[in-house]
Amino acid sequence: MNAIEVKNLTKVFGKFTAVDNINFDVKQGEIFGFLGANGAGKSTTIRMLIGILEPTSGDALVSGYSIKNQSDLVKKNIGYMSQKFSLYNDLTVVENIRFFAGIYGLDGKKYEERKNWVLKVADLENMENVITGSLPGGIKQRLALGTAVIHEPKIVFLDEPTSGVDPISRRNFWDLINELSEGGTTVLVTTHYLDEAEFCNDIILINAGKLIAQGNSKELKTNYIKNPILEIESDRIVDSMEILEKEKWVGETSIFGNYIHVILNDNTINEGHIYDLLRDKNGISVKRVEKITPTLEDVFIHLIEKDSKKNVQ
Amino acid sequence: MFNRIFAIAKKEMRQLKRDTRMLFIVFFFPVVLLAIFGYAINFDVHHIKIAVYDQDRSLISSEYFDLVTYIDNDDQIKKMLDEKIVQAVVVFPKDMSRRLLSKQEVKIQFLVDGVDGTSANVIQNYVNAATYSYSIQLTKEYLAVTGKNLYVPIDLQPRFWFNPDLQSTRFLIPGLMGMILIITAVISISLSIVREKERGTIEQINVSPLSSIEFILGKTIPYIVISLINATIVLLAGYILFDIVIKGNMLLLLLGTFAFLFAALSLGVFISTIADSQQVAFQAANVTSLLPSLILSGFIFPIESMPIAIQVLTNITPAKFYIVILRAILLRGAGISAFWDQLIYLGIFGLVFIALATLVDKKSKNK
């Protein structure tokens, strides 16, 4: 059985379709990445899956229970943590832990055991009486995750858990996610950091409420962009891009720092054509041209632009 | 289930302990209100300042009046009243003693500052009573000299029950208690729920298996305890400052207070479902609890003398029903038969607002 099975899930607010008939499955114990731009419908989907928003149509089975008519059972089997880290800033660390343990009905030995586990993963041993509001963001975020899974749910939903956190804390946080996953917990995480998406077993991408891609990161990179990609390093990036975009054989261009990525429409074009065009015809010094395998970012920009063009038409 | 409710209640208490602003609203506010209202709202008129223009120089005075000054000409009368030095001027005629002794009628002029109509009325009543009893006394003396007894066909002997001295504080304390309890209950519960909405912590509670009933019960328990403490403070202060003893049954008082808190807290919960920020909740709680409980509850202005439309409107504040209960228990020592209907009204009020809150909450879940 899959941990989550989403079937034709749709949510309409008035005239606006926030989530448009999406389908996907999440396997038991995997880390599942849920990607999309802001406003693409990620949070709406998650809110339906955790049972606090009713779908307009369609359904989903979370841990085997329908979100439509068994939301109480769904809630018992999941944990949830959002970008806002819903801890009480005016309570101490241990008071927060005790509260969340209390509403999930943990007590006695079990409570002691889980409390110690949360303190350990949040790196807060011996700091249990510190007021939560005074903790640094990264620690607070791990404490939030710890309390969100204090009742050892089978599935945990993380809605942009790492937004606004420094890179080292993000790395520590992902270590914790991996630890949970190794322990058999299914993790569904939304993010817009594409480097984080690389840590996920499976990924889906949604745009304007529609699912536009799914697979693991390798599949995404090979299945959705068939054409070769060239990475160009040059002095005058913007000028180079303008020149390239006039050529028929150039599909899409995007800038990555000092580089330009060009998706070609024509397989016969190679590095030589670029040097020829930019350096010889236009006098731009080109440092390097290299054929690369696409990054997730290439794939997503490509997919979202393609989808947006389709929507405009 | 009880463990979960208890977890919420304990958390709420811990937060409250650290929230000085809320503690101020919850504990200090009632005491201030009680002191201000208890002393400031007082319809009793004492120590009326008078000036006497005794053209006869033979004054008879009393404890209700403070004699400020004697004056000796007509021009000063106007000055005294104009400048608010006194509230009333008594003018005894020149030949008063002589006329009294010769059994002739005496006309005493009593000039009252009529700007404050209520006080002026009271002053007039005092003077009438004083004059009446002095006249009777003189008549009796006169008749005694002639060897006859005074025959008064009807002697009215009014006795005021439940508040023998007609002290207005006795009448006001129950209303004050209702007002203080409704303000603290409505404000504290609505703020405490809206704060969770504002900070996003309610999301975490929504995804837990906690039901809304458990959540609301857990939230209200601490405020019920606090309200009962407040009620005790008000009653103690009423006893110490204004000498008011509870005449009726304490258990009935507790029952009535619970019914009232149920109604007030459900109003607060309703406000929390429509307000999205603490500021809005605070304003809404003030408007729905403070004003109606002050103006429409019968606390100060008797409901029976309001126009019918306003009388219907008075039902928007549960304080109205509670004040009836309180006056019955505190002042009259009445049993449940005197106010059972009020308990039912309070129950209905509470249920209506809980139902409304559930409705609004369900709707907002699909947004």
XYZ file of C-alpha atoms in Angstrom:
680
model
C 0.000 0.000 0.000
C 1.163 3.509 -0.726
C 1.421 6.002 2.112
C -0.551 8.567 0.157
C -2.713 8.121 -2.926
C -4.107 11.265 -4.467
C -6.965 10.862 -6.928
C -8.338 13.681 -9.078
C -7.935 16.105 -6.202
C -9.438 19.518 -6.952
C -10.010 22.663 -4.925
C -11.922 25.624 -6.268
C -12.204 28.946 -4.419
C -15.000 30.882 -6.081
C -13.845 31.163 -9.709
C -10.238 30.336 -8.967
C -9.074 26.755 -9.327
C -6.215 26.448 -6.856
C -5.667 22.721 -7.337
C -6.731 21.249 -10.657
C -7.387 17.530 -10.797
C -4.043 16.220 -9.599
C -3.016 12.578 -9.151
C 0.072 11.149 -7.518
C 1.222 8.413 -5.148
C 3.713 8.587 -2.326
C 5.493 5.346 -1.421
C 5.868 4.163 2.145
C 8.990 5.520 3.845
C 10.182 7.764 1.028
C 11.055 11.434 0.986
C 8.666 12.977 -1.463
C 9.402 16.428 -2.853
C 6.531 18.694 -3.760
C 7.709 21.597 -5.869
C 6.137 24.616 -7.432
C 6.293 28.393 -7.433
C 4.565 30.467 -4.754
C 0.832 30.325 -5.313
C 1.080 27.213 -7.484
C -1.213 25.308 -5.113
C 1.287 23.457 -2.891
C -0.053 24.680 0.428
C -3.667 24.198 -0.649
C -2.895 20.598 -1.590
C -1.140 19.966 1.724
C -3.971 21.545 3.690
C -6.377 19.152 2.011
C -4.110 16.163 2.664
C -3.817 16.932 6.380
C -7.571 17.200 6.706
C -8.096 20.875 7.481
C -9.466 21.889 4.073
C -12.213 20.012 2.280
C -11.563 19.158 -1.367
C -14.078 20.444 -3.921
C -13.872 17.107 -5.704
C -11.631 14.064 -5.836
C -10.158 12.357 -2.802
C -6.927 11.139 -1.308
C -6.030 8.232 0.909
C -3.569 9.204 3.592
C -2.255 6.201 5.474
C -5.255 4.355 4.037
C -7.880 6.823 5.276
C -9.977 9.081 3.096
C -9.399 12.787 3.646
C -13.023 13.358 2.708
C -14.815 11.386 5.355
C -12.143 10.020 7.690
C -10.213 13.186 8.423
C -10.165 12.361 12.148
C -8.316 9.116 11.455
C -6.027 10.913 9.030
C -5.102 13.413 11.734
C -4.138 10.652 14.172
C -1.635 9.236 11.720
C 0.140 12.325 10.511
C 2.423 15.063 11.727
C 2.569 18.519 10.219
C 4.981 21.393 10.369
C 4.642 24.624 8.451
C 7.006 27.409 7.516
C 5.735 29.393 10.505
C 7.030 26.796 13.053
C 3.844 26.703 15.107
C 5.444 26.638 18.531
C 4.371 28.840 21.409
C 7.105 31.442 21.670
C 6.039 32.406 25.173
C 6.402 28.867 26.536
C 9.649 27.159 27.460
C 11.044 24.326 25.360
C 9.803 21.639 27.712
C 6.386 23.291 28.081
C 5.959 23.176 24.313
C 6.964 19.526 24.240
C 4.621 18.715 27.123
C 1.744 20.509 25.421
C 2.071 18.705 22.111
C 2.610 15.395 23.904
C -0.552 16.201 25.879
C -2.793 16.798 22.893
C -1.583 13.539 21.356
C -2.251 11.737 24.623
C 1.331 10.741 25.494
C 2.135 10.289 29.158
C 4.307 8.434 31.649
C 7.290 6.554 30.306
C 6.371 7.135 26.680
C 6.316 10.875 27.261
C 9.734 10.848 28.953
C 11.177 8.829 26.113
C 9.781 11.071 23.375
C 10.675 14.253 25.256
C 14.293 13.140 25.460
C 14.259 12.249 21.790
C 12.940 15.713 20.802
C 15.489 17.452 23.032
C 18.237 15.369 21.450
C 17.285 16.023 17.826
C 16.798 19.736 18.475
C 20.151 19.879 20.255
C 18.454 21.312 23.325
C 19.532 18.894 26.029
C 19.979 20.838 29.285
C 18.177 23.808 27.742
C 14.650 22.660 28.368
C 13.699 25.675 30.460
C 14.701 28.265 27.886
C 11.862 30.382 26.476
C 11.246 29.134 22.959
C 11.012 32.613 21.453
C 14.643 33.287 22.332
C 16.028 30.305 20.378
C 17.808 30.764 17.040
C 15.759 29.952 13.921
C 17.522 26.728 13.008
C 17.094 25.220 16.478
C 13.491 26.345 16.698
C 12.822 24.691 13.376
C 14.231 21.365 14.554
C 12.277 21.654 17.791
C 9.153 22.268 15.699
C 9.812 19.171 13.630
C 10.528 17.159 16.760
C 7.245 18.200 18.378
C 5.367 17.662 15.096
C 6.420 14.001 15.143
C 6.305 13.523 18.911
C 3.523 10.964 18.495
C 5.562 9.021 15.923
C 3.204 9.453 12.970
C 3.586 7.269 9.898
C 3.541 10.275 7.619
C 4.840 13.774 8.168
C 4.021 16.806 6.039
C 6.524 19.641 5.934
C 5.308 22.815 4.272
C 8.346 24.873 3.261
C 10.096 24.003 6.501
C 13.407 25.575 5.544
C 12.324 28.942 4.183
C 14.314 31.709 5.800
C 16.877 29.474 7.492
C 20.639 29.635 6.976
C 22.364 26.971 4.817
C 24.026 25.123 7.721
C 20.746 24.850 9.599
C 19.097 23.666 6.411
C 21.696 20.947 6.080
C 21.174 19.873 9.721
C 17.461 19.880 9.170
C 17.790 17.596 6.166
C 19.896 15.219 8.225
C 16.924 14.996 10.569
C 14.513 14.400 7.678
C 16.771 11.585 6.446
C 16.875 10.102 9.922
C 13.054 10.068 10.038
C 12.857 8.502 6.622
C 15.334 5.804 7.580
C 13.170 5.057 10.579
C 10.299 4.288 8.205
C 8.431 7.607 8.338
C 7.097 8.878 5.040
C 8.045 12.523 4.508
C 6.252 14.824 2.112
C 8.076 18.128 1.850
C 7.391 21.250 -0.156
C 10.266 23.519 -1.002
C 11.493 25.945 -3.580
C 15.133 25.147 -2.994
C 16.064 22.896 -5.888
C 19.169 21.601 -4.162
C 16.805 20.203 -1.527
C 14.759 18.543 -4.249
C 17.867 16.504 -5.076
C 17.557 14.830 -1.654
C 14.076 13.556 -2.452
C 13.330 10.068 -3.719
C 10.433 11.253 -5.841
C 9.417 14.701 -6.947
C 6.337 16.278 -8.398
C 6.116 19.740 -9.877
C 2.919 21.722 -10.014
C 2.187 24.959 -11.810
C -1.055 26.951 -11.662
C -2.719 24.097 -9.796
C -1.795 21.453 -12.359
C 0.721 18.672 -12.004
C 3.239 19.157 -14.808
C 6.001 16.675 -14.025
C 6.787 13.744 -11.803
C 9.536 11.202 -11.254
C 12.834 10.963 -9.469
C 15.450 13.578 -10.126
C 17.231 11.475 -12.754
C 14.013 10.776 -14.630
C 13.054 14.408 -14.566
C 16.396 15.422 -16.032
C 16.263 12.892 -18.839
C 12.566 12.608 -19.641
C 11.557 16.226 -19.884
C 14.464 17.774 -21.748
C 15.518 15.687 -24.726
C 17.503 18.407 -26.469
C 21.129 19.134 -25.665
C 22.058 21.945 -23.316
C 25.136 24.106 -23.672
C 26.645 26.083 -20.846
C 28.396 29.228 -22.017
C 30.725 31.387 -19.970
C 31.294 34.829 -21.397
C 32.096 38.430 -20.490
C 28.958 40.030 -21.756
C 26.182 37.774 -20.634
C 23.191 39.893 -21.510
C 24.496 40.817 -24.948
C 25.327 37.179 -25.620
C 21.874 36.123 -24.622
C 20.229 38.653 -26.910
C 22.349 37.502 -29.834
C 21.634 33.840 -29.149
C 17.904 34.317 -28.876
C 17.760 35.574 -32.466
C 18.984 32.209 -33.760
C 16.439 29.630 -34.876
C 18.319 26.729 -33.319
C 18.130 28.255 -29.852
C 15.150 27.025 -27.873
C 15.415 28.604 -24.463
C 18.086 30.595 -22.693
C 18.489 31.260 -19.014
C 21.169 32.953 -16.951
C 22.878 31.174 -14.047
C 25.273 33.645 -12.459
C 28.113 34.078 -14.972
C 26.817 31.365 -17.280
C 24.128 31.069 -19.877
C 22.307 27.799 -20.366
C 20.997 27.280 -23.872
C 18.580 24.525 -24.784
C 19.118 23.740 -28.452
C 16.416 22.870 -30.973
C 18.869 21.331 -33.354
C 21.033 18.352 -32.495
C 23.607 19.198 -35.136
C 24.656 22.414 -33.410
C 27.811 22.105 -31.353
C 30.296 24.212 -29.350
C 31.922 25.422 -32.559
C 28.768 27.194 -33.671
C 28.682 29.200 -30.467
C 32.284 30.375 -30.729
C 31.614 31.213 -34.322
C 28.533 33.253 -33.554
C 29.601 35.099 -30.428
C 33.355 35.508 -30.787
C 33.908 35.646 -34.515
C 30.794 37.441 -35.669
C 30.117 39.671 -32.644
C 33.489 40.038 -30.992
C 32.387 38.831 -27.559
C 35.092 36.968 -25.684
C 33.802 33.502 -24.867
C 35.709 31.719 -22.125
C 34.095 28.316 -22.282
C 31.320 26.401 -24.015
C 30.395 22.991 -22.687
C 27.670 20.436 -23.224
C 26.026 19.629 -19.886
C 23.332 17.377 -18.499
C 20.422 19.529 -17.380
C 20.070 20.512 -13.741
C 16.681 20.339 -12.014
C 16.545 24.073 -12.337
C 16.863 23.790 -16.140
C 14.104 21.245 -16.155
C 11.767 23.278 -14.001
C 12.313 26.552 -15.785
C 11.771 24.745 -19.047
C 8.586 23.036 -17.852
C 7.081 26.073 -16.190
C 7.754 28.314 -19.172
C 6.306 25.736 -21.515
C 3.238 25.364 -19.297
C 2.748 29.099 -18.879
C 2.931 29.614 -22.664
C 0.306 26.930 -23.088
C -1.904 28.613 -20.512
C -1.623 31.977 -22.255
C -2.665 30.420 -25.561
C -10.338 13.309 26.142
C -9.917 14.823 29.606
C -6.151 14.605 29.319
C -6.253 16.583 26.110
C -8.546 19.242 27.561
C -6.276 19.430 30.564
C -3.203 19.812 28.356
C -4.791 22.858 26.688
C -5.891 24.361 30.003
C -2.439 23.912 31.528
C -0.756 25.467 28.516
C -3.160 28.403 28.684
C -2.363 28.995 32.364
C 1.368 28.904 31.689
C 1.023 31.447 28.904
C -1.189 33.655 31.007
C 1.347 33.595 33.809
C 3.870 35.269 31.490
C 1.483 37.666 29.801
C 1.489 40.748 31.988
C -0.830 42.709 29.726
C -3.444 39.999 29.912
C -2.978 39.576 33.670
C -3.597 43.290 34.009
C -6.835 43.070 32.029
C -7.925 40.000 33.925
C -7.189 41.005 37.517
C -6.448 44.695 37.834
C -9.139 45.979 35.495
C -12.018 44.599 37.630
C -10.678 46.155 40.812
C -10.281 49.541 39.147
C -13.754 49.324 37.632
C -15.230 48.388 40.967
C -13.572 51.281 42.767
C -14.487 53.801 40.090
C -18.057 52.695 39.648
C -18.691 51.876 43.275
C -17.769 55.355 44.397
C -18.540 57.436 41.327
C -21.953 56.089 40.396
C -23.911 57.057 43.415
C -27.398 58.444 43.216
C -27.586 59.284 46.877
C -27.421 63.007 47.603
C -25.646 63.966 50.776
C -24.055 67.130 52.084
C -26.033 69.579 50.058
C -24.357 72.916 50.337
C -26.755 75.607 51.333
C -26.647 79.231 52.195
C -29.110 80.712 54.571
C -30.535 84.158 54.244
C -31.974 84.376 57.702
C -33.742 87.662 57.891
C -35.026 86.540 61.246
C -31.748 85.125 62.657
C -33.160 81.923 64.135
C -31.845 78.925 62.223
C -32.940 75.315 62.410
C -30.488 72.978 60.680
C -30.005 69.257 59.894
C -27.445 66.571 58.951
C -28.466 66.397 55.325
C -27.363 69.907 54.754
C -24.005 71.568 55.156
C -24.456 75.167 56.024
C -21.845 76.990 54.002
C -22.579 80.542 54.872
C -25.074 83.054 56.044
C -25.944 85.839 53.723
C -27.636 89.059 54.486
C -28.972 90.600 51.327
C -30.816 89.676 48.127
C -27.865 90.306 45.786
C -25.814 87.605 47.457
C -28.422 84.921 46.679
C -27.769 85.239 42.966
C -24.013 85.252 43.468
C -24.095 82.092 45.601
C -26.080 80.106 43.009
C -24.350 81.571 39.957
C -20.923 80.700 41.210
C -22.037 77.281 42.413
C -20.902 78.036 45.935
C -24.077 76.405 47.184
C -26.772 74.153 45.710
C -29.633 75.788 47.541
C -30.483 78.954 49.410
C -33.035 79.126 52.178
C -34.678 82.429 52.779
C -36.385 82.841 56.109
C -38.766 85.804 56.196
C -38.108 88.721 58.559
C -41.016 88.096 60.827
C -40.825 84.288 60.927
C -40.442 83.771 64.688
C -43.120 86.283 65.452
C -45.582 84.736 63.005
C -44.858 81.201 64.246
C -45.413 82.215 67.826
C -48.604 83.988 66.928
C -49.738 80.859 65.020
C -49.693 82.466 61.668
C -48.640 80.752 58.453
C -45.000 81.218 57.509
C -43.696 81.153 53.950
C -40.095 80.008 53.562
C -38.450 80.473 50.201
C -36.219 77.655 49.004
C -34.096 78.379 45.935
C -32.546 75.288 44.334
C -29.963 75.048 41.535
C -31.994 73.072 38.979
C -29.166 72.324 36.498
C -28.707 68.813 37.875
C -32.353 67.769 37.816
C -31.849 64.534 39.732
C -30.105 66.177 42.649
C -32.576 69.082 42.622
C -35.438 66.609 42.940
C -33.778 64.842 45.821
C -33.079 68.144 47.560
C -36.696 69.143 47.145
C -37.818 65.849 48.647
C -35.534 66.255 51.637
C -36.785 69.758 52.259
C -40.419 68.712 51.928
C -39.895 65.909 54.404
C -38.046 68.152 56.835
C -40.659 70.878 56.604
C -43.473 68.381 56.969
C -42.068 66.801 60.125
C -41.230 70.183 61.634
C -44.759 71.385 60.935
C -46.217 68.297 62.593
C -43.953 68.806 65.571
C -45.012 72.436 65.926
C -48.648 71.485 65.528
C -48.282 68.845 68.242
C -46.631 71.316 70.610
C -49.332 73.842 69.936
C -52.095 71.332 70.533
C -50.369 70.023 73.677
C -50.432 73.522 75.128
C -54.160 73.740 74.479
C -54.601 70.219 75.986
C -55.602 68.482 72.752
C -54.048 65.576 70.827
C -53.190 65.742 67.168
C -55.360 63.496 65.041
C -53.646 62.401 61.813
C -56.118 60.217 59.897
C -53.584 58.331 57.764
C -50.023 57.960 58.828
C -47.960 56.503 55.986
C -45.079 54.370 57.298
C -42.935 53.311 54.322
C -40.402 50.516 54.880
C -37.951 49.736 52.103
C -37.234 46.047 51.960
C -33.923 44.532 50.789
C -32.272 47.932 50.798
C -33.746 49.703 53.823
C -31.646 52.814 53.511
C -32.175 52.985 49.751
C -28.436 53.038 49.199
C -27.750 53.079 45.497
C -24.501 51.081 45.901
C -26.537 48.087 47.043
C -28.448 48.306 43.821
C -25.333 48.918 41.718
C -22.957 46.239 43.027
C -24.736 43.303 41.347
C -24.761 45.192 38.051
C -21.135 46.058 38.481
C -20.279 42.446 39.131
C -22.113 41.405 35.963
C -20.352 44.054 33.947
C -16.886 43.221 35.245
C -17.353 39.504 34.683
C -18.678 39.889 31.162
C -15.872 42.217 30.136
C -13.087 40.039 31.488
C -14.677 36.830 30.206
C -15.435 38.040 26.686
C -12.173 39.918 26.224
C -9.921 37.251 27.673
C -11.348 34.263 25.810
C -11.630 36.012 22.451
C -8.110 37.429 22.697
C -6.676 34.111 23.714
C -8.184 32.288 20.730
C -7.494 35.052 18.201
C -3.877 35.201 19.356
C -3.462 31.588 18.272
C -4.975 32.488 14.905
C -2.713 35.491 14.544
C 0.460 33.589 15.426
C -0.475 30.540 13.376
C -0.302 28.151 16.322
C -3.935 27.216 15.767
C -2.872 25.445 12.572
C -0.909 22.944 14.642
C -3.957 22.347 16.804
C -6.219 21.968 13.769
C -4.091 19.158 12.385
C -4.035 17.340 15.704
C -6.821 14.932 16.640
C -8.084 17.524 19.125
C -11.753 18.316 18.456
C -13.014 21.902 18.544
C -15.084 21.093 21.636
C -11.992 19.847 23.469
C -10.076 22.902 22.330
C -12.746 25.340 23.469
C -13.285 23.576 26.789
C -9.555 23.547 27.437
C -9.373 27.215 26.554
C -12.320 28.264 28.707
C -11.519 26.340 31.895
C -8.757 28.742 32.973
C -11.000 31.724 32.284
C -13.884 30.202 34.228
C -11.535 29.819 37.190
C -10.311 33.395 36.771
C -13.852 34.723 36.456
C -14.847 32.944 39.659
C -11.842 34.511 41.402
C -12.931 37.883 40.013
C -16.457 37.324 41.237
C -15.062 36.588 44.691
C -12.935 39.743 44.606
C -15.957 41.835 43.661
C -18.095 40.269 46.389
C -15.354 40.764 48.987
C -14.832 44.343 47.908
C -18.586 44.848 47.997
C -18.582 43.595 51.564
C -15.542 45.549 52.725
C -16.175 48.824 50.911
C -19.929 48.945 50.654
C -21.060 46.600 53.381
C -22.963 44.222 51.143
C -23.558 40.729 52.490
C -24.820 37.827 50.397
C -28.321 37.158 51.640
C -29.075 34.134 49.504
C -27.637 30.696 48.889
C -23.994 30.503 47.802
C -24.610 27.411 45.674
C -27.351 29.187 43.761
C -25.010 32.107 43.281
C -22.410 29.730 41.851
C -24.993 28.133 39.585
C -26.142 31.501 38.268
C -22.547 32.593 37.755
C -21.773 29.414 35.778
C -24.798 29.958 33.554
C -23.694 33.530 32.978
C -20.086 32.552 32.246
C -21.325 29.970 29.747
C -23.245 32.714 27.909
C -20.426 35.270 28.130
C -17.698 32.837 27.080
C -19.708 31.613 24.110
C -20.073 35.237 23.019
C -16.287 35.520 23.319
C -15.746 32.345 21.307
C -18.088 33.686 18.630
C -16.102 36.925 18.435
C -12.910 34.935 18.051
C -14.312 33.193 14.979
C -15.087 36.457 13.191
C -12.026 38.462 14.253
C -8.659 37.819 12.674
C -6.488 40.087 14.776
C -6.253 40.742 18.487
C -7.060 44.405 17.921
C -10.290 43.629 16.122
C -11.183 41.078 18.776
C -10.505 43.567 21.567
C -12.697 46.203 19.927
C -15.474 43.750 19.169
C -15.354 42.355 22.693
C -15.534 45.844 24.150
C -18.430 46.900 21.963
C -20.427 43.755 22.625
C -19.724 43.497 26.341
C -18.908 46.863 27.888
C -21.484 49.151 26.294
C -24.543 46.888 26.398
C -23.799 45.748 29.922
C -23.500 49.376 31.006
C -26.487 50.800 29.163
C -28.846 47.959 28.334
C -28.479 45.520 31.196
C -30.564 47.354 33.758
C -27.338 47.960 35.661
C -28.031 51.700 35.886
C -31.080 52.460 33.779
C -34.219 50.473 34.572
C -35.272 48.361 31.585
C -39.013 48.773 32.348
C -38.833 52.465 31.546
C -37.204 51.982 28.131
C -39.185 52.081 24.860
C -40.329 48.622 23.685
C -37.820 48.472 20.808
C -34.936 49.147 23.169
C -36.342 46.652 25.652
C -36.097 43.970 22.972
C -32.543 45.092 22.223
C -31.548 44.602 25.847
C -31.515 40.850 25.238
C -28.193 41.160 23.417
C -26.339 41.225 26.699
C -26.345 38.234 29.011
C -25.513 40.676 31.808
C -29.205 41.617 31.809
C -30.244 38.133 32.948
C -27.367 37.763 35.350
C -28.121 41.050 37.082
C -31.674 39.889 37.767
C -30.248 36.697 39.310
C -27.646 38.581 41.329
C -30.101 41.094 42.729
C -32.419 38.278 43.686
C -29.701 36.328 45.489
C -27.544 39.084 46.913
C -30.159 41.591 47.991
C -33.335 39.598 48.502
C -31.969 36.199 49.414
C -34.481 34.730 46.988
C -34.626 31.060 46.003
C -34.370 29.567 42.518
C -38.093 30.151 41.887
C -37.341 33.863 41.567
C -34.938 33.519 38.676
C -35.115 30.076 37.033
C -36.334 31.704 33.819
C -33.188 33.843 33.709
C -31.072 30.679 33.888
C -32.912 29.376 30.849
C -32.364 32.630 28.953
C -28.656 32.439 29.734
C -28.580 28.835 28.514
C -30.308 29.794 25.261
C -28.007 32.764 24.792
C -24.938 30.561 25.205
C -26.229 27.874 22.843
C -27.141 30.417 20.147
C -23.652 31.902 20.120
C -21.910 28.525 20.233
C -24.048 27.478 17.251
C -23.196 30.692 15.395
C -19.510 30.220 16.160
C -19.592 26.644 14.840
C -21.341 27.833 11.689
C -18.832 30.598 10.977
C -15.966 28.240 11.751
C -17.255 25.580 9.323
C -17.585 28.195 6.613
C -14.101 29.530 7.143
C -12.700 26.007 6.817
C -13.628 26.001 3.168
C -11.910 29.234 2.389
